[in-house]
Amino acid sequence: MYNPKSLKAEEFIDHQEVLDTLEYAEQNKNNVELIDSIIEKAKLRKGLDHREASVLLACEIPEKIQELYDLAQQIKKDFYGNRIVMFAPLYLSNYCVNGCVYCPYHYKNKHIARKKLTQEEIVKEVTALQDMGHKRLAIESGEDPVNNPIEYIIESIKTIYSIKHKNGAIRRVNVNIAATTVENYRKLKEAGIGTYILFQETYHKESYEKLHPTGPKHNYAYHTEAMDRAMEGGIDDVGLGVLFGLELYKYEFAALLMHAEHLEAVHGVGPHTISVPRIKRADDIDPGVFDNGIDDDTFAKICALIRVCVPYTGMIISTRESQVVREKVIKLGVSQISGASRTSVGGYTEEIRPTDSEQFDVSDQRTLDEVVRWLMEMGYIPSFCTACYREGRTGDRFMSLCKSGQIQNCCHPNALMTLKEYLMDYASEETKAIGEKLIQAELENIPKEKAKLIAADHLKKIEEGIRDFRF
Ligand code: SAM
C-alpha cells in the first residue's frame, strides 16, 4: 500500500500507485482545465506532486508544453540565475561483482581491462584534473568488497582532499558508489563527502531484478532504501537519478518524484540533486537492445518537468549528452554539468589508462576551457563554487536558504570569484578575455550592495594571487 512515510521501498514506491498515476495521467492528458490548474500551481514555485507532474508529462497539447517550457526557464532563472556548476567524474576502479546487463563493468565481461587506481595514481589523476581547473569531483567505482572496500574509498577521498598542486585544490568530493550500510555511510560522512549519489537505474521492481540478475545490486529493496540509510548515517545531501532507456519513462518519472516526496516526508529534506542519464553505447553494450530509449524532445520535457516539480533540487547532466542536447536542457533547468570527462579508470593520465576500460561513450568531447567558453558565450557563468557544503549549508539548511531566496546573495558572488580563479589560473587567453568582461557585467547583479563591494575587493585580491574567498 502506498505510504510516502514508510521506510519500505515497496510502500514508498508502490507499484500500484505508479500504475494508477499513469492511468490518471492518460485519462487527463487533454483535460485543459486540470492542466491549467496544475500549471497555475506550478507557478507558485512550490513544486508539484507525482500525479500532477504525470498529467503534464502525458499532455501533448503544443501550447501547454510551451507554457511548461517557459515556466521551467523562468524558475531556472529565478532560482539558479545564470550560474552553471562545473564538475568532473573520477573513476577509481572498474572491478565489479554485479551483473548489471547495461553496464560494461559487469563481472562476466572478460575483455574490458580491469583497473583500480593506487593512491599514487590518484595523485596523478587529481593533479591532471586540477591542472584543467576542476574543483569538484564525483568519484565513481564498481562494487567489489574485495577490490574496492569502503576503506579503499575512504583512503582515496583523503588522498584527493590532501592534494594541493599549484593553486589547485579539490574542494568537494561527491561519491557515486553502490548502496551500502549505515555504518559505511557514516564513514563517508566523516571523510567529508559532498553529495552521495546513487542512481536507481529503474524503479520498476520486476525489470530491476531482470536488469540486475546477480550480485548484491540484485536486491531491489536494499538499493531503493539506500538514501534512507545514507541519511541515517548523517549524509544530508543525496542525489537521485534513473537511467533512462531501461524502462518506460513515464513509470520512471512518476516513481522518481515519489522517491523525492518520500525523502521530504521522512527526512524533511528532498534530494539535493537529480541526474538524468540516458543509456549509452559501451564496450559489450548496445543501447539498441533496450527498447525504452527516449528521444531528445521527450528528454527535454522531462528536464523541464523536473525543474518545475522540484524547484529546489539541482539537476545534473553529464557528457553522455552532446553539446546540442546540453544547450537545450541547460536552458530548461539543468544547474550542474560535467566537462572534459573521461569515463575510464586512469582516463586523465595517459600512462595509467589501459585501453578499452571506458564505462560508456562520451558524446561531449570538448576540453574544459572550451566548455567554459561556450557557456560564457551563451551568457552563463560557469561556477567552480563549493562553498555551501564547506560553510555547512547542506541538507535542510541549504533548502531553507534556497526557499527564502537568500541563497542568491551567496551563490552569485561565489560563482564570480571561482570563475575569476579559473580565468587567472587555467583559462586560454580567448576564454579569459570573454570571462573578464562577463565578471565585470555580472558584478552589478549581486543583489546586496555590501556583498557587491566585498566581492569586488575579493576579485582584486584573486588577481593578486590570493585564493579561496567565499560567502
Ligand atoms: N557502481 C555504482 C552503483 O552500482 O551504483 C555506481 C557507479 S556507476 C560507475 C555510475 C552509473 O553509470 C550507474 O549507476 C549507471 O546508471 C550508469 N551507467 C552504467 N552503464 C551505462 C551505460 N551503458 N550508459 C550510460 N550510463 C551507464
Short mmCIF file of C-alpha atoms and ligand atoms in Angstrom, two decimals:
data_model
loop_
_atom_site.label_atom_id
_atom_site.label_comp_id
_atom_site.label_asym_id
_atom_site.label_seq_id
_atom_site.Cartn_x
_atom_site.Cartn_y
_atom_site.Cartn_z
CA MET A 1 0.00 0.00 0.00
CA TYR A 2 1.29 3.45 -0.93
CA ASN A 3 2.79 5.30 2.01
CA PRO A 4 5.40 8.02 1.38
CA LYS A 5 6.41 7.92 5.05
CA SER A 6 7.12 4.22 5.08
CA LEU A 7 10.74 3.10 5.10
CA LYS A 8 9.92 0.11 2.90
CA ALA A 9 10.76 0.54 -0.77
CA GLU A 10 7.66 -1.26 -1.94
CA GLU A 11 5.46 1.08 0.08
CA PHE A 12 7.01 4.45 -0.83
CA ILE A 13 7.48 3.38 -4.46
CA ASP A 14 4.21 1.46 -4.51
CA HIS A 15 3.85 -0.22 -7.91
CA GLN A 16 0.06 0.08 -7.91
CA GLU A 17 0.24 3.80 -7.11
CA VAL A 18 2.57 4.30 -10.08
CA LEU A 19 0.17 2.41 -12.36
CA ASP A 20 -2.83 4.36 -11.02
CA THR A 21 -0.91 7.58 -11.58
CA LEU A 22 -0.16 6.67 -15.18
CA GLU A 23 -3.80 5.81 -15.78
CA TYR A 24 -4.94 9.07 -14.17
CA ALA A 25 -2.43 10.97 -16.34
CA GLU A 26 -3.60 9.23 -19.51
CA GLN A 27 -7.24 9.98 -18.72
CA ASN A 28 -6.49 13.64 -18.08
CA LYS A 29 -3.88 14.40 -20.72
CA ASN A 30 -6.39 16.51 -22.67
CA ASN A 31 -8.20 17.92 -19.64
CA VAL A 32 -7.29 21.55 -20.30
CA GLU A 33 -8.99 22.82 -17.17
CA LEU A 34 -6.98 20.46 -14.96
CA ILE A 35 -3.76 21.12 -16.89
CA ASP A 36 -4.23 24.87 -16.49
CA SER A 37 -4.79 24.49 -12.76
CA ILE A 38 -1.63 22.38 -12.44
CA ILE A 39 0.40 24.97 -14.36
CA GLU A 40 -1.05 27.70 -12.11
CA LYS A 41 0.02 25.70 -9.06
CA ALA A 42 3.49 25.23 -10.54
CA LYS A 43 3.80 29.00 -10.93
CA LEU A 44 3.73 29.28 -7.13
CA ARG A 45 7.18 27.64 -7.30
CA LYS A 46 6.45 25.19 -4.55
CA GLY A 47 6.62 22.15 -6.78
CA LEU A 48 4.13 19.55 -7.97
CA ASP A 49 3.35 16.05 -6.77
CA HIS A 50 3.86 12.93 -8.86
CA ARG A 51 0.24 12.79 -10.02
CA GLU A 52 0.13 16.41 -11.19
CA ALA A 53 3.53 16.06 -12.80
CA SER A 54 2.48 12.91 -14.64
CA VAL A 55 -0.52 14.67 -16.17
CA LEU A 56 1.81 17.30 -17.61
CA LEU A 57 4.16 14.61 -18.87
CA ALA A 58 1.29 12.83 -20.64
CA CYS A 59 -0.11 16.08 -22.10
CA GLU A 60 0.75 16.57 -25.77
CA ILE A 61 -1.03 19.87 -26.42
CA PRO A 62 1.70 22.05 -28.01
CA GLU A 63 0.63 25.34 -26.35
CA LYS A 64 0.60 23.71 -22.92
CA ILE A 65 4.01 22.18 -23.45
CA GLN A 66 5.29 25.59 -24.47
CA GLU A 67 3.83 27.06 -21.27
CA LEU A 68 5.67 24.37 -19.33
CA TYR A 69 8.95 25.19 -21.07
CA ASP A 70 8.50 28.91 -20.44
CA LEU A 71 7.80 28.30 -16.78
CA ALA A 72 10.78 25.95 -16.41
CA GLN A 73 13.05 28.60 -17.93
CA GLN A 74 11.65 31.25 -15.61
CA ILE A 75 12.03 29.08 -12.50
CA LYS A 76 15.54 28.20 -13.58
CA LYS A 77 16.37 31.90 -13.86
CA ASP A 78 14.74 32.84 -10.56
CA PHE A 79 16.33 30.07 -8.51
CA TYR A 80 19.67 29.47 -10.17
CA GLY A 81 20.30 32.70 -12.06
CA ASN A 82 22.67 32.12 -14.95
CA ARG A 83 25.13 30.03 -12.97
CA ILE A 84 26.16 26.54 -14.05
CA VAL A 85 28.20 24.49 -11.61
CA MET A 86 31.07 22.50 -13.11
CA PHE A 87 32.36 19.09 -12.07
CA ALA A 88 34.22 16.05 -13.38
CA PRO A 89 33.89 12.35 -12.67
CA LEU A 90 36.89 10.40 -11.40
CA TYR A 91 36.77 6.64 -11.93
CA LEU A 92 38.64 4.86 -9.15
CA SER A 93 38.06 1.23 -10.04
CA ASN A 94 36.07 -0.79 -12.53
CA TYR A 95 36.26 -4.06 -10.64
CA CYS A 96 32.68 -5.12 -10.08
CA VAL A 97 30.90 -8.20 -8.80
CA ASN A 98 27.47 -7.24 -10.15
CA GLY A 99 25.83 -8.49 -13.31
CA CYS A 100 24.08 -5.27 -14.48
CA VAL A 101 23.17 -6.06 -18.09
CA TYR A 102 23.54 -2.46 -19.37
CA CYS A 103 26.95 -1.76 -17.80
CA PRO A 104 30.24 -2.96 -19.29
CA TYR A 105 31.73 -3.32 -15.80
CA HIS A 106 29.55 -6.41 -15.17
CA TYR A 107 31.68 -9.25 -13.84
CA LYS A 108 31.16 -11.50 -16.86
CA ASN A 109 32.81 -9.01 -19.21
CA LYS A 110 36.21 -10.61 -19.67
CA HIS A 111 37.61 -8.33 -22.37
CA ILE A 112 37.32 -4.98 -20.60
CA ALA A 113 40.62 -4.08 -18.94
CA ARG A 114 40.18 -4.10 -15.16
CA LYS A 115 41.93 -1.40 -13.26
CA LYS A 116 41.97 0.04 -9.75
CA LEU A 117 43.92 3.21 -9.10
CA THR A 118 46.64 3.15 -6.48
CA GLN A 119 46.92 6.18 -4.19
CA GLU A 120 49.92 7.35 -6.25
CA GLU A 121 47.85 7.08 -9.42
CA ILE A 122 45.03 9.02 -7.77
CA VAL A 123 47.53 11.81 -7.09
CA LYS A 124 48.37 11.86 -10.81
CA GLU A 125 44.74 11.84 -11.91
CA VAL A 126 43.73 14.57 -9.48
CA THR A 127 46.74 16.67 -10.41
CA ALA A 128 45.65 16.42 -14.06
CA LEU A 129 42.11 17.44 -13.08
CA GLN A 130 43.42 20.34 -11.00
CA ASP A 131 45.53 21.45 -13.96
CA MET A 132 42.36 21.71 -16.01
CA GLY A 133 40.79 23.84 -13.29
CA HIS A 134 38.37 21.42 -11.66
CA LYS A 135 37.47 21.93 -8.01
CA ARG A 136 34.59 19.47 -7.66
CA LEU A 137 34.75 15.76 -8.37
CA ALA A 138 32.33 12.88 -8.39
CA ILE A 139 34.14 9.65 -7.63
CA GLU A 140 32.84 6.51 -9.29
CA SER A 141 33.55 2.91 -8.60
CA GLY A 142 32.23 -0.54 -9.34
CA GLU A 143 31.01 -2.67 -6.44
CA ASP A 144 33.55 -5.15 -5.22
CA PRO A 145 34.00 -5.71 -1.49
CA VAL A 146 37.41 -7.32 -2.00
CA ASN A 147 38.98 -4.94 -4.53
CA ASN A 148 37.14 -1.72 -3.62
CA PRO A 149 36.18 -1.99 0.06
CA ILE A 150 34.95 1.08 1.89
CA GLU A 151 38.44 1.54 3.39
CA TYR A 152 39.82 1.99 -0.13
CA ILE A 153 37.15 4.56 -0.98
CA ILE A 154 37.79 6.49 2.27
CA GLU A 155 41.56 6.41 1.77
CA SER A 156 41.07 7.68 -1.78
CA ILE A 157 38.87 10.57 -0.60
CA LYS A 158 41.51 11.56 1.94
CA THR A 159 44.17 11.44 -0.76
CA ILE A 160 42.07 13.60 -3.09
CA TYR A 161 41.48 16.27 -0.44
CA SER A 162 45.17 16.31 0.50
CA ILE A 163 46.50 17.18 -2.97
CA LYS A 164 47.50 20.81 -3.30
CA HIS A 165 49.15 21.40 -6.63
CA LYS A 166 49.98 24.99 -7.65
CA ASN A 167 46.75 26.89 -6.92
CA GLY A 168 44.67 23.76 -7.35
CA ALA A 169 42.54 22.00 -4.76
CA ILE A 170 39.59 19.69 -4.88
CA ARG A 171 37.13 21.31 -2.54
CA ARG A 172 34.21 18.92 -2.83
CA VAL A 173 34.17 15.19 -3.45
CA ASN A 174 30.79 13.74 -4.31
CA VAL A 175 30.50 9.99 -4.22
CA ASN A 176 28.75 7.59 -6.58
CA ILE A 177 29.29 4.12 -5.16
CA ALA A 178 26.94 1.18 -4.68
CA ALA A 179 24.33 1.06 -1.94
CA THR A 180 25.94 0.30 1.40
CA THR A 181 25.37 0.12 5.15
CA VAL A 182 24.55 2.94 7.60
CA GLU A 183 27.95 2.40 9.16
CA ASN A 184 29.72 2.88 5.82
CA TYR A 185 27.66 5.98 5.06
CA ARG A 186 28.78 7.34 8.41
CA LYS A 187 32.39 6.74 7.38
CA LEU A 188 31.79 8.60 4.12
CA LYS A 189 30.26 11.49 6.05
CA GLU A 190 33.27 11.60 8.38
CA ALA A 191 35.58 11.66 5.34
CA GLY A 192 33.86 14.91 4.33
CA ILE A 193 31.98 13.93 1.21
CA GLY A 194 29.59 16.31 -0.50
CA THR A 195 26.61 14.60 -2.09
CA TYR A 196 26.07 10.85 -2.03
CA ILE A 197 24.74 9.96 -5.46
CA LEU A 198 23.12 6.67 -6.34
CA PHE A 199 21.14 6.10 -9.49
CA GLN A 200 18.12 3.92 -9.05
CA GLU A 201 18.56 2.72 -12.66
CA THR A 202 14.88 1.69 -12.73
CA TYR A 203 12.14 1.90 -10.13
CA HIS A 204 10.23 -0.95 -11.77
CA LYS A 205 10.96 -3.85 -9.42
CA GLU A 206 10.42 -6.68 -11.87
CA SER A 207 12.59 -5.04 -14.53
CA TYR A 208 15.14 -4.05 -11.90
CA GLU A 209 15.60 -7.68 -10.91
CA LYS A 210 15.99 -8.77 -14.53
CA LEU A 211 18.46 -5.98 -15.31
CA HIS A 212 20.50 -6.84 -12.20
CA PRO A 213 20.33 -10.62 -12.33
CA THR A 214 23.25 -11.33 -9.98
CA GLY A 215 25.34 -9.72 -7.27
CA PRO A 216 24.42 -7.56 -4.29
CA LYS A 217 22.79 -4.97 -6.57
CA HIS A 218 20.08 -7.52 -7.39
CA ASN A 219 18.36 -6.63 -4.09
CA TYR A 220 15.77 -4.00 -5.10
CA ALA A 221 14.76 -3.03 -1.57
CA TYR A 222 18.36 -2.65 -0.38
CA HIS A 223 19.17 -0.42 -3.35
CA THR A 224 15.98 1.66 -3.18
CA GLU A 225 16.23 2.22 0.56
CA ALA A 226 19.89 3.30 0.33
CA MET A 227 19.16 7.02 0.63
CA ASP A 228 17.34 6.45 3.92
CA ARG A 229 20.37 4.62 5.27
CA ALA A 230 22.66 7.37 3.93
CA MET A 231 20.62 9.97 5.79
CA GLU A 232 20.60 7.84 8.92
CA GLY A 233 24.39 7.75 8.60
CA GLY A 234 24.46 11.56 8.67
CA ILE A 235 24.73 12.35 4.95
CA ASP A 236 22.28 15.13 4.31
CA ASP A 237 22.80 15.77 0.60
CA VAL A 238 21.72 12.86 -1.56
CA GLY A 239 21.40 12.69 -5.35
CA LEU A 240 18.81 10.62 -7.22
CA GLY A 241 18.62 9.54 -10.85
CA VAL A 242 17.26 6.89 -13.17
CA LEU A 243 19.00 5.52 -16.22
CA PHE A 244 16.56 6.50 -18.96
CA GLY A 245 16.15 3.85 -21.61
CA LEU A 246 15.81 0.83 -19.34
CA GLU A 247 12.09 1.09 -18.57
CA LEU A 248 9.09 3.17 -19.66
CA TYR A 249 9.96 6.78 -18.95
CA LYS A 250 6.52 7.68 -17.61
CA TYR A 251 6.82 4.98 -14.98
CA GLU A 252 10.32 6.13 -14.01
CA PHE A 253 9.34 9.76 -13.84
CA ALA A 254 6.36 9.21 -11.52
CA ALA A 255 8.42 6.93 -9.28
CA LEU A 256 11.37 9.33 -9.19
CA LEU A 257 9.09 12.07 -7.87
CA MET A 258 7.60 9.64 -5.36
CA HIS A 259 11.11 8.96 -4.13
CA ALA A 260 11.72 12.70 -3.73
CA GLU A 261 8.41 13.05 -1.87
CA HIS A 262 9.40 10.17 0.39
CA LEU A 263 12.71 11.81 1.35
CA GLU A 264 10.93 15.06 2.10
CA ALA A 265 8.23 13.28 4.13
CA VAL A 266 10.64 11.20 6.21
CA HIS A 267 13.75 13.37 6.49
CA GLY A 268 12.28 16.83 5.97
CA VAL A 269 14.58 17.45 3.02
CA GLY A 270 14.25 16.36 -0.58
CA PRO A 271 17.07 15.23 -2.87
CA HIS A 272 19.92 17.71 -3.29
CA THR A 273 20.29 16.75 -6.94
CA ILE A 274 18.62 14.69 -9.63
CA SER A 275 20.68 13.31 -12.52
CA VAL A 276 19.20 12.44 -15.88
CA PRO A 277 21.50 9.89 -17.55
CA ARG A 278 20.43 8.15 -20.74
CA ILE A 279 21.83 4.77 -21.68
CA LYS A 280 24.84 4.90 -24.00
CA ARG A 281 26.83 2.56 -26.16
CA ALA A 282 29.69 0.92 -24.30
CA ASP A 283 32.08 -1.99 -24.57
CA ASP A 284 29.86 -5.06 -24.96
CA ILE A 285 26.68 -2.94 -24.53
CA ASP A 286 24.42 -1.98 -27.42
CA PRO A 287 21.84 0.57 -26.24
CA GLY A 288 19.56 -0.59 -29.09
CA VAL A 289 18.87 -3.73 -27.09
CA PHE A 290 16.97 -1.61 -24.58
CA ASP A 291 13.80 -0.60 -26.33
CA ASN A 292 12.69 2.15 -23.98
CA GLY A 293 15.08 4.80 -25.26
CA ILE A 294 13.71 8.34 -25.24
CA ASP A 295 14.14 10.91 -27.98
CA ASP A 296 15.63 14.36 -27.41
CA ASP A 297 12.25 16.11 -27.19
CA THR A 298 10.94 13.76 -24.52
CA PHE A 299 14.23 14.14 -22.71
CA ALA A 300 13.88 17.93 -22.76
CA LYS A 301 10.31 17.67 -21.50
CA ILE A 302 11.44 15.51 -18.58
CA CYS A 303 14.15 18.04 -17.68
CA ALA A 304 11.66 20.92 -17.81
CA LEU A 305 9.24 18.99 -15.64
CA ILE A 306 11.85 18.12 -13.03
CA ARG A 307 12.72 21.81 -12.83
CA VAL A 308 9.09 22.75 -12.26
CA CYS A 309 8.23 19.86 -9.89
CA VAL A 310 11.24 20.15 -7.56
CA PRO A 311 12.45 23.74 -7.98
CA TYR A 312 14.99 23.48 -5.13
CA THR A 313 16.71 20.37 -6.41
CA GLY A 314 19.81 20.81 -8.56
CA MET A 315 19.77 18.96 -11.88
CA ILE A 316 22.87 17.31 -13.30
CA ILE A 317 23.73 16.42 -16.87
CA SER A 318 26.85 14.57 -17.90
CA THR A 319 28.92 14.32 -21.05
CA ARG A 320 26.76 11.35 -22.05
CA GLU A 321 24.84 14.08 -23.86
CA SER A 322 26.02 16.05 -26.87
CA GLN A 323 26.69 19.79 -26.95
CA VAL A 324 23.37 20.36 -28.76
CA VAL A 325 21.27 18.48 -26.21
CA ARG A 326 23.14 20.06 -23.32
CA GLU A 327 22.48 23.51 -24.73
CA LYS A 328 18.76 22.80 -24.88
CA VAL A 329 18.35 21.40 -21.38
CA ILE A 330 20.60 23.88 -19.61
CA LYS A 331 18.05 26.48 -20.58
CA LEU A 332 15.22 24.37 -19.23
CA GLY A 333 16.63 23.73 -15.80
CA VAL A 334 19.94 21.89 -15.61
CA SER A 335 22.15 23.53 -12.99
CA GLN A 336 25.26 21.37 -12.98
CA ILE A 337 27.30 19.84 -15.81
CA SER A 338 30.49 17.87 -16.19
CA GLY A 339 33.25 18.98 -18.52
CA ALA A 340 36.17 17.20 -20.22
CA SER A 341 35.11 13.92 -18.58
CA ARG A 342 36.85 10.61 -19.00
CA THR A 343 34.83 7.56 -18.06
CA SER A 344 37.73 5.14 -17.83
CA VAL A 345 39.89 4.35 -14.84
CA GLY A 346 43.05 6.43 -15.26
CA GLY A 347 41.36 8.36 -18.04
CA TYR A 348 43.05 11.67 -17.27
CA THR A 349 46.61 10.31 -17.37
CA GLU A 350 47.74 8.52 -20.47
CA GLU A 351 50.42 6.41 -18.80
CA ILE A 352 47.88 4.94 -16.36
CA ARG A 353 44.91 4.33 -18.62
CA PRO A 354 44.51 0.84 -20.03
CA THR A 355 42.85 0.82 -23.44
CA ASP A 356 39.19 -0.21 -23.58
CA SER A 357 38.23 0.46 -20.00
CA GLU A 358 35.59 3.14 -20.56
CA GLN A 359 32.26 2.84 -18.83
CA PHE A 360 30.36 4.40 -21.71
CA ASP A 361 30.95 6.56 -24.77
CA VAL A 362 31.22 10.28 -24.12
CA SER A 363 29.29 12.49 -26.57
CA ASP A 364 30.67 15.85 -25.49
CA GLN A 365 34.42 15.55 -26.03
CA ARG A 366 35.43 19.18 -25.57
CA THR A 367 38.09 20.44 -23.20
CA LEU A 368 37.09 22.24 -20.01
CA ASP A 369 38.33 25.52 -21.48
CA GLU A 370 36.06 25.02 -24.50
CA VAL A 371 33.06 24.15 -22.31
CA VAL A 372 33.67 27.17 -20.07
CA ARG A 373 33.96 29.50 -23.07
CA TRP A 374 30.87 28.02 -24.69
CA LEU A 375 28.84 28.59 -21.51
CA MET A 376 30.01 32.19 -21.22
CA GLU A 377 29.26 32.89 -24.87
CA MET A 378 25.69 31.85 -24.14
CA GLY A 379 25.59 34.22 -21.15
CA TYR A 380 26.06 31.65 -18.38
CA ILE A 381 28.51 31.90 -15.50
CA PRO A 382 30.47 28.67 -15.14
CA SER A 383 30.84 28.25 -11.38
CA PHE A 384 33.50 26.25 -9.59
CA CYS A 385 31.95 27.04 -6.26
CA THR A 386 31.83 24.53 -3.42
CA ALA A 387 31.13 27.00 -0.62
CA CYS A 388 27.72 25.75 0.53
CA TYR A 389 28.98 22.47 1.75
CA ARG A 390 32.12 23.94 3.30
CA GLU A 391 30.08 26.60 5.08
CA GLY A 392 27.72 23.93 6.41
CA ARG A 393 24.89 24.96 4.10
CA THR A 394 23.70 21.42 3.44
CA GLY A 395 20.51 19.44 3.84
CA ASP A 396 17.57 21.34 5.31
CA ARG A 397 19.75 24.42 6.00
CA PHE A 398 20.51 24.70 2.31
CA MET A 399 16.90 24.06 1.37
CA SER A 400 15.51 26.75 3.68
CA LEU A 401 18.02 29.33 2.43
CA CYS A 402 17.16 28.32 -1.10
CA LYS A 403 13.43 28.53 -0.45
CA SER A 404 13.75 32.05 1.02
CA GLY A 405 15.74 33.25 -1.99
CA GLN A 406 18.63 34.22 0.32
CA ILE A 407 20.99 31.85 -1.42
CA GLN A 408 21.37 34.33 -4.31
CA ASN A 409 23.48 36.63 -2.18
CA CYS A 410 25.99 33.84 -1.65
CA CYS A 411 25.86 31.97 -4.93
CA HIS A 412 26.25 34.82 -7.35
CA PRO A 413 29.39 36.39 -5.82
CA ASN A 414 30.85 32.93 -5.13
CA ALA A 415 30.34 31.93 -8.75
CA LEU A 416 32.10 35.08 -9.95
CA MET A 417 35.03 34.63 -7.58
CA THR A 418 35.57 30.98 -8.52
CA LEU A 419 35.28 31.85 -12.21
CA LYS A 420 37.89 34.55 -11.66
CA GLU A 421 40.21 31.97 -10.07
CA TYR A 422 39.68 29.71 -13.07
CA LEU A 423 40.44 32.51 -15.53
CA MET A 424 43.59 33.57 -13.69
CA ASP A 425 44.98 30.06 -13.27
CA TYR A 426 43.80 27.92 -16.17
CA ALA A 427 41.97 29.67 -18.99
CA SER A 428 43.24 30.32 -22.51
CA GLU A 429 43.67 33.98 -23.47
CA GLU A 430 40.47 33.93 -25.52
CA THR A 431 38.40 32.44 -22.70
CA LYS A 432 39.96 34.84 -20.22
CA ALA A 433 39.03 37.90 -22.28
CA ILE A 434 35.39 36.82 -22.52
CA GLY A 435 35.30 35.91 -18.83
CA GLU A 436 36.74 39.17 -17.54
CA LYS A 437 34.06 41.12 -19.35
CA LEU A 438 31.34 38.84 -18.07
CA ILE A 439 32.52 39.16 -14.46
CA GLN A 440 32.52 42.96 -14.65
CA ALA A 441 28.98 42.98 -16.01
CA GLU A 442 27.73 40.36 -13.54
CA LEU A 443 29.16 42.13 -10.51
CA GLU A 444 26.30 44.59 -10.92
CA ASN A 445 23.80 41.75 -10.49
CA ILE A 446 24.74 40.95 -6.91
CA PRO A 447 21.58 41.99 -5.07
CA LYS A 448 23.07 43.31 -1.80
CA GLU A 449 25.22 46.45 -2.05
CA LYS A 450 27.55 45.33 0.73
CA ALA A 451 28.10 41.91 -0.86
CA LYS A 452 28.88 43.66 -4.15
CA LEU A 453 31.62 45.74 -2.54
CA ILE A 454 33.15 42.78 -0.73
CA ALA A 455 33.06 40.68 -3.92
CA ALA A 456 34.80 43.46 -5.89
CA ASP A 457 37.50 43.60 -3.25
CA HIS A 458 37.94 39.82 -3.29
CA LEU A 459 38.15 39.80 -7.08
CA LYS A 460 41.03 42.23 -6.86
CA LYS A 461 42.80 40.07 -4.30
CA ILE A 462 42.34 36.99 -6.52
CA GLU A 463 44.15 38.94 -9.22
CA GLU A 464 46.99 39.44 -6.72
CA GLY A 465 47.21 35.68 -6.22
CA ILE A 466 45.11 35.10 -3.09
CA ARG A 467 42.61 32.24 -3.39
CA ASP A 468 39.52 30.69 -1.89
CA PHE A 469 37.33 33.59 -0.84
CA ARG A 470 33.75 32.67 -0.21
CA PHE A 471 30.46 33.97 1.09
N1 SAM B 1 28.69 1.03 -9.20
C1 SAM B 1 27.86 2.05 -8.62
C2 SAM B 1 26.45 1.54 -8.48
O1 SAM B 1 26.24 0.35 -8.63
O2 SAM B 1 25.58 2.32 -8.20
C3 SAM B 1 27.79 3.34 -9.36
C4 SAM B 1 28.86 3.75 -10.26
S1 SAM B 1 28.48 3.56 -11.97
C5 SAM B 1 30.14 3.83 -12.36
C6 SAM B 1 27.58 5.03 -12.38
C7 SAM B 1 26.34 4.89 -13.23
O3 SAM B 1 26.66 4.74 -14.59
C8 SAM B 1 25.40 3.75 -12.96
O4 SAM B 1 24.61 3.99 -11.85
C9 SAM B 1 24.60 3.67 -14.25
O5 SAM B 1 23.38 4.36 -14.16
C10 SAM B 1 25.48 4.38 -15.28
N2 SAM B 1 25.74 3.51 -16.44
C11 SAM B 1 26.10 2.22 -16.45
N3 SAM B 1 26.16 1.76 -17.70
C12 SAM B 1 25.84 2.78 -18.53
C13 SAM B 1 25.72 2.92 -19.95
N4 SAM B 1 25.94 1.90 -20.77
N5 SAM B 1 25.34 4.13 -20.43
C14 SAM B 1 25.12 5.16 -19.62
N6 SAM B 1 25.23 5.08 -18.29
C15 SAM B 1 25.58 3.91 -17.73
#
